[in-house]
mmCIF file of C-alpha atoms in Angstrom:
data_model
loop_
_atom_site.group_PDB
_atom_site.id
_atom_site.type_symbol
_atom_site.label_atom_id
_atom_site.label_comp_id
_atom_site.label_asym_id
_atom_site.label_seq_id
_atom_site.Cartn_x
_atom_site.Cartn_y
_atom_site.Cartn_z
ATOM 1 C CA MET A 1 28.018 0.099 -35.483
ATOM 2 C CA SER A 2 28.674 2.090 -32.375
ATOM 3 C CA GLY A 3 29.841 5.781 -33.475
ATOM 4 C CA GLU A 4 29.187 5.362 -37.347
ATOM 5 C CA PHE A 5 25.018 6.613 -37.219
ATOM 6 C CA HIS A 6 24.695 10.441 -38.930
ATOM 7 C CA PHE A 7 21.440 12.322 -39.902
ATOM 8 C CA ASN A 8 20.588 11.918 -43.740
ATOM 9 C CA SER A 9 19.914 15.747 -43.884
ATOM 10 C CA ALA A 10 19.314 18.786 -41.788
ATOM 11 C CA GLY A 11 15.307 18.116 -42.233
ATOM 12 C CA GLN A 12 15.476 14.744 -40.868
ATOM 13 C CA VAL A 13 16.915 16.824 -37.370
ATOM 14 C CA HIS A 14 14.179 19.022 -38.082
ATOM 15 C CA GLU A 15 11.505 15.967 -38.397
ATOM 16 C CA LEU A 16 12.947 14.396 -35.087
ATOM 17 C CA GLU A 17 12.507 17.740 -33.423
ATOM 18 C CA MET A 18 8.832 17.935 -34.745
ATOM 19 C CA ALA A 19 8.069 14.550 -33.393
ATOM 20 C CA LEU A 20 9.507 15.404 -29.889
ATOM 21 C CA ALA A 21 7.460 18.357 -29.801
ATOM 22 C CA LYS A 22 3.997 16.579 -30.911
ATOM 23 C CA SER A 23 4.472 14.222 -27.850
ATOM 24 C CA GLY A 24 3.548 17.006 -25.846
ATOM 25 C CA ASP A 25 5.943 15.782 -22.784
ATOM 26 C CA TRP A 26 9.822 16.173 -24.242
ATOM 27 C CA ASN A 27 11.600 19.046 -23.020
ATOM 28 C CA ASN A 28 15.214 20.045 -23.229
ATOM 29 C CA SER A 29 16.643 18.630 -20.009
ATOM 30 C CA ASP A 30 15.019 15.678 -21.496
ATOM 31 C CA VAL A 31 16.951 15.571 -24.534
ATOM 32 C CA THR A 32 20.100 16.418 -22.039
ATOM 33 C CA ALA A 33 19.064 13.106 -20.094
ATOM 34 C CA VAL A 34 18.961 10.674 -23.364
ATOM 35 C CA ILE A 35 22.263 12.297 -24.537
ATOM 36 C CA GLN A 36 24.248 11.994 -21.221
ATOM 37 C CA ARG A 37 22.740 8.204 -20.931
ATOM 38 C CA PRO A 38 22.844 6.692 -24.403
ATOM 39 C CA GLU A 39 21.731 3.059 -23.181
ATOM 40 C CA LEU A 40 18.139 4.426 -22.857
ATOM 41 C CA LEU A 41 18.281 4.886 -26.867
ATOM 42 C CA SER A 42 19.389 1.175 -27.178
ATOM 43 C CA GLY A 43 16.184 0.098 -25.084
ATOM 44 C CA PHE A 44 13.826 2.497 -27.277
ATOM 45 C CA LEU A 45 15.485 0.849 -30.486
ATOM 46 C CA ASN A 46 14.385 -2.400 -29.438
ATOM 47 C CA VAL A 47 10.826 -1.549 -29.309
ATOM 48 C CA VAL A 48 10.981 0.480 -32.702
ATOM 49 C CA ARG A 49 12.560 -2.735 -34.001
ATOM 50 C CA GLY A 50 9.452 -4.854 -32.296
ATOM 51 C CA GLN A 51 11.911 -6.768 -29.791
ATOM 52 C CA ALA A 52 10.828 -5.502 -27.104
ATOM 53 C CA GLN A 53 7.808 -3.439 -25.118
ATOM 54 C CA ILE A 54 7.247 -0.146 -23.166
ATOM 55 C CA VAL A 55 5.117 -1.091 -20.102
ATOM 56 C CA THR A 56 3.546 1.458 -17.649
ATOM 57 C CA VAL A 57 4.508 0.801 -14.203
ATOM 58 C CA ARG A 58 1.564 1.730 -11.867
ATOM 59 C CA LYS A 59 2.312 2.983 -8.651
ATOM 60 C CA HIS A 60 -0.143 1.666 -5.721
ATOM 61 C CA VAL A 61 -0.880 4.873 -3.407
ATOM 62 C CA VAL A 62 -3.419 5.136 -0.911
ATOM 63 C CA THR A 63 -4.419 8.117 0.559
ATOM 64 C CA CYS A 64 -4.979 8.179 4.146
ATOM 65 C CA ALA A 65 -8.450 9.955 4.324
ATOM 66 C CA CYS A 66 -10.946 10.051 7.081
ATOM 67 C CA GLY A 67 -14.161 8.501 6.349
ATOM 68 C CA GLY A 68 -12.342 5.878 3.375
ATOM 69 C CA PHE A 69 -13.640 2.945 4.988
ATOM 70 C CA LEU A 70 -17.282 3.749 6.257
ATOM 71 C CA SER A 71 -18.911 3.251 3.092
ATOM 72 C CA ARG A 72 -18.177 -0.884 3.734
ATOM 73 C CA LEU A 73 -20.237 -0.509 7.145
ATOM 74 C CA GLY A 74 -22.990 1.582 6.497
ATOM 75 C CA SER A 75 -25.204 4.472 7.587
ATOM 76 C CA ASN A 76 -25.054 2.974 11.404
ATOM 77 C CA TRP A 77 -21.203 3.535 11.675
ATOM 78 C CA SER A 78 -18.832 6.598 12.444
ATOM 79 C CA GLU A 79 -15.116 7.489 12.757
ATOM 80 C CA GLU A 80 -14.377 8.072 16.611
ATOM 81 C CA GLU A 81 -10.557 8.176 15.900
ATOM 82 C CA HIS A 82 -8.324 8.357 12.514
ATOM 83 C CA LYS A 83 -4.762 8.715 12.453
ATOM 84 C CA SER A 84 -3.628 9.737 8.924
ATOM 85 C CA ARG A 85 -0.464 8.540 7.550
ATOM 86 C CA GLY A 86 -0.758 10.838 4.602
ATOM 87 C CA THR A 87 0.074 9.614 1.058
ATOM 88 C CA MET A 88 1.327 5.806 1.317
ATOM 89 C CA GLU A 89 3.234 4.061 -1.641
ATOM 90 C CA LEU A 90 2.328 0.286 -1.492
ATOM 91 C CA GLU A 91 5.168 -2.386 -2.902
ATOM 92 C CA LYS A 92 5.314 -6.033 -1.960
ATOM 93 C CA ARG A 93 9.018 -7.155 -2.581
ATOM 94 C CA ALA A 94 11.130 -10.250 -3.530
ATOM 95 C CA ASP A 95 10.904 -11.040 0.219
ATOM 96 C CA GLY A 96 7.077 -11.525 -0.118
ATOM 97 C CA GLN A 97 6.343 -8.915 2.384
ATOM 98 C CA LEU A 98 4.454 -5.690 2.316
ATOM 99 C CA TYR A 99 6.618 -2.313 2.225
ATOM 100 C CA ILE A 100 5.143 1.060 2.560
ATOM 101 C CA ASN A 101 7.040 4.216 1.626
ATOM 102 C CA GLY A 102 10.065 1.898 1.931
ATOM 103 C CA ARG A 103 9.236 0.471 5.616
ATOM 104 C CA LYS A 104 8.531 -3.032 6.033
ATOM 105 C CA VAL A 105 4.750 -3.867 7.366
ATOM 106 C CA GLU A 106 4.737 -6.005 10.568
ATOM 107 C CA ARG A 107 2.516 -7.881 12.256
ATOM 108 C CA HIS A 108 2.703 -7.017 16.377
ATOM 109 C CA LEU A 109 2.267 -8.807 19.192
ATOM 110 C CA SER A 110 1.693 -6.887 22.748
ATOM 111 C CA PRO A 111 3.775 -8.622 25.435
ATOM 112 C CA ASN A 112 0.044 -9.127 27.047
ATOM 113 C CA GLN A 113 -0.542 -11.160 23.757
ATOM 114 C CA LYS A 114 1.827 -13.817 23.722
ATOM 115 C CA ASN A 115 2.216 -16.999 25.735
ATOM 116 C CA ASP A 116 -1.230 -17.452 25.734
ATOM 117 C CA ASN A 117 -2.305 -14.310 27.333
ATOM 118 C CA VAL A 118 -5.570 -12.205 26.437
ATOM 119 C CA VAL A 119 -5.728 -8.260 26.437
ATOM 120 C CA ASN A 120 -8.834 -6.320 26.724
ATOM 121 C CA GLY A 121 -9.284 -4.376 23.221
ATOM 122 C CA ASN A 122 -9.258 -1.009 25.603
ATOM 123 C CA LYS A 123 -6.084 -1.302 26.875
ATOM 124 C CA LEU A 124 -4.217 -2.836 23.952
ATOM 125 C CA ARG A 125 -5.530 0.390 22.302
ATOM 126 C CA GLU A 126 -3.907 2.585 24.888
ATOM 127 C CA GLU A 127 -0.703 0.570 24.531
ATOM 128 C CA LEU A 128 -0.885 1.198 20.594
ATOM 129 C CA GLU A 129 -1.503 4.781 21.042
ATOM 130 C CA SER A 130 2.201 6.133 20.020
ATOM 131 C CA ASP A 131 2.970 3.318 17.697
ATOM 132 C CA PRO A 132 2.625 3.799 13.440
ATOM 133 C CA VAL A 133 -0.409 1.223 13.355
ATOM 134 C CA LEU A 134 -2.095 1.331 10.170
ATOM 135 C CA CYS A 135 -5.487 2.733 9.416
ATOM 136 C CA ALA A 136 -8.479 0.771 7.673
ATOM 137 C CA CYS A 137 -7.906 2.739 4.828
ATOM 138 C CA VAL A 138 -4.675 0.611 3.528
ATOM 139 C CA LEU A 139 -7.086 -2.345 4.869
ATOM 140 C CA GLY A 140 -9.448 -1.151 1.930
ATOM 141 C CA TYR A 141 -6.830 -1.143 -0.631
ATOM 142 C CA LEU A 142 -5.611 -4.466 0.635
ATOM 143 C CA LEU A 143 -9.074 -5.716 0.155
ATOM 144 C CA GLN A 144 -9.068 -4.656 -3.597
ATOM 145 C CA TYR A 145 -5.582 -5.198 -4.203
ATOM 146 C CA THR A 146 -4.929 -8.943 -2.655
ATOM 147 C CA GLU A 147 -2.135 -9.414 -4.536
ATOM 148 C CA PHE A 148 -0.043 -7.268 -1.834
ATOM 149 C CA ILE A 149 -0.801 -9.434 1.107
ATOM 150 C CA PRO A 150 1.716 -11.315 2.368
ATOM 151 C CA GLU A 151 1.120 -15.177 2.589
ATOM 152 C CA ASP A 152 2.049 -15.335 6.328
ATOM 153 C CA TRP A 153 -1.004 -12.980 6.791
ATOM 154 C CA LYS A 154 -3.426 -15.808 6.493
ATOM 155 C CA ALA A 155 -2.487 -16.877 10.108
ATOM 156 C CA GLY A 156 -5.022 -14.970 12.035
ATOM 157 C CA SER A 157 -6.437 -11.919 11.768
ATOM 158 C CA THR A 158 -4.645 -8.454 11.159
ATOM 159 C CA PHE A 159 -5.978 -5.627 12.873
ATOM 160 C CA PHE A 160 -5.924 -2.042 11.678
ATOM 161 C CA TRP A 161 -5.588 0.297 14.899
ATOM 162 C CA GLY A 162 -5.391 3.438 13.252
ATOM 163 C CA THR A 163 -8.816 4.041 12.548
ATOM 164 C CA ILE A 164 -11.248 3.220 15.502
ATOM 165 C CA PHE A 165 -15.241 3.055 14.213
ATOM 166 C CA ARG A 166 -18.162 3.536 16.352
ATOM 167 C CA TYR A 167 -21.537 1.984 16.314
ATOM 168 C CA ARG A 168 -24.910 3.861 16.601
ATOM 169 C CA ARG A 169 -24.915 1.946 20.010
ATOM 170 C CA GLY A 170 -21.932 3.500 21.391
ATOM 171 C CA ASN A 171 -19.634 0.457 20.949
ATOM 172 C CA LEU A 172 -15.997 1.031 19.695
ATOM 173 C CA ASN A 173 -14.859 -1.439 16.957
ATOM 174 C CA VAL A 174 -11.759 -1.744 14.958
ATOM 175 C CA ALA A 175 -11.283 -3.607 11.798
ATOM 176 C CA CYS A 176 -9.521 -6.215 10.735
ATOM 177 C CA LEU A 177 -8.376 -8.522 7.635
ATOM 178 C CA ASP A 178 -9.070 -12.279 7.613
ATOM 179 C CA TRP A 179 -8.613 -15.354 5.403
ATOM 180 C CA GLY A 180 -11.400 -17.373 4.858
ATOM 181 C CA GLY A 181 -10.110 -20.251 3.403
ATOM 182 C CA ASP A 182 -10.841 -19.147 -0.098
ATOM 183 C CA GLN A 183 -10.479 -15.400 -0.190
ATOM 184 C CA TRP A 184 -9.666 -12.585 1.900
ATOM 185 C CA ASP A 185 -12.521 -10.567 3.631
ATOM 186 C CA TRP A 186 -12.836 -7.975 6.614
ATOM 187 C CA ASN A 187 -14.512 -7.825 10.136
ATOM 188 C CA CYS A 188 -15.108 -5.430 12.785
ATOM 189 C CA TYR A 189 -14.203 -6.349 16.370
ATOM 190 C CA TRP A 190 -15.896 -4.629 19.781
ATOM 191 C CA LEU A 191 -13.216 -3.374 21.972
ATOM 192 C CA GLU A 192 -14.372 -4.926 24.765
ATOM 193 C CA TYR A 193 -13.330 -8.473 23.406
ATOM 194 C CA GLY A 194 -10.128 -10.191 24.061
ATOM 195 C CA TRP A 195 -6.859 -10.029 21.812
ATOM 196 C CA SER A 196 -4.816 -12.937 21.923
ATOM 197 C CA SER A 197 -1.602 -14.118 19.554
ATOM 198 C CA ASP A 198 -3.534 -14.749 16.598
ATOM 199 C CA ASP A 199 -4.719 -10.779 16.828
ATOM 200 C CA PRO A 200 -1.901 -8.813 15.537
ATOM 201 C CA ALA A 201 -1.608 -5.522 14.769
ATOM 202 C CA ALA A 202 -0.224 -4.157 11.281
ATOM 203 C CA ARG A 203 2.446 -1.191 11.909
ATOM 204 C CA LEU A 204 5.040 0.166 10.393
ATOM 205 C CA ALA A 205 8.643 -1.358 11.324
ATOM 206 C CA SER A 206 11.207 0.898 12.624
ATOM 207 C CA GLU A 207 13.457 2.785 10.358
#
C-alpha cells in the first residue's frame, strides 16, 4: 500500500545507487525530479512487472541545408536560391494536418491563382518572396516519411518555393509534391509555366 515501502537494508540503497550510476545517464537532478513526481515511479513499476513497455519517441527533424535535394536531380542541376529555415521539427496532429515547429503548414494560393486565373511562375516567385515558404529539404523528408503528408494534399501539386533550381541550360525550376494515384512522387516545373488553383505553395501559417 502507498506509504508503507521501506528498503530492506542500507545495502539495498547502495545497490540502487550503483545501478543508477551504471546506467551512465542519471544525475542528482534526475533523482530529485523523480522524488517530486512519484507518478513516474508508478509508470516504471508497470514496466518492471511486465504490464507496460518503454517506447522511445523519435522526433522527426529536418535540417534545412543547401544542396539537400540536389542528389535527386543529378549533375545537370544547381541551386539558384535556397531559403533556410534552420532546424524544423515535423509533427502530424490529430486534425490530420502537418505542423512544423508548432506552426501549421498551409497550402497557399496567390489571389492571381484563384477563380480560374493562371499566374506565371516568375511573377508568383516575386509574390512569395517574403512569405515563409518551405524549401525542398522538407519535400525530400516528406517523400521519405509519407505518413506526415495530409490526406487533402492528394489534390493538385504542392510546391516548395523556398528552393529554386537551375538546369544547366539556364532554366529556373521549383520542385513539387505529387500524388500519383498509388504513391507520392515529386517533379520540377519550369518557372515560365503557369500556376493555377491546383498548384498551391507550402508555407507556414501565421503565428
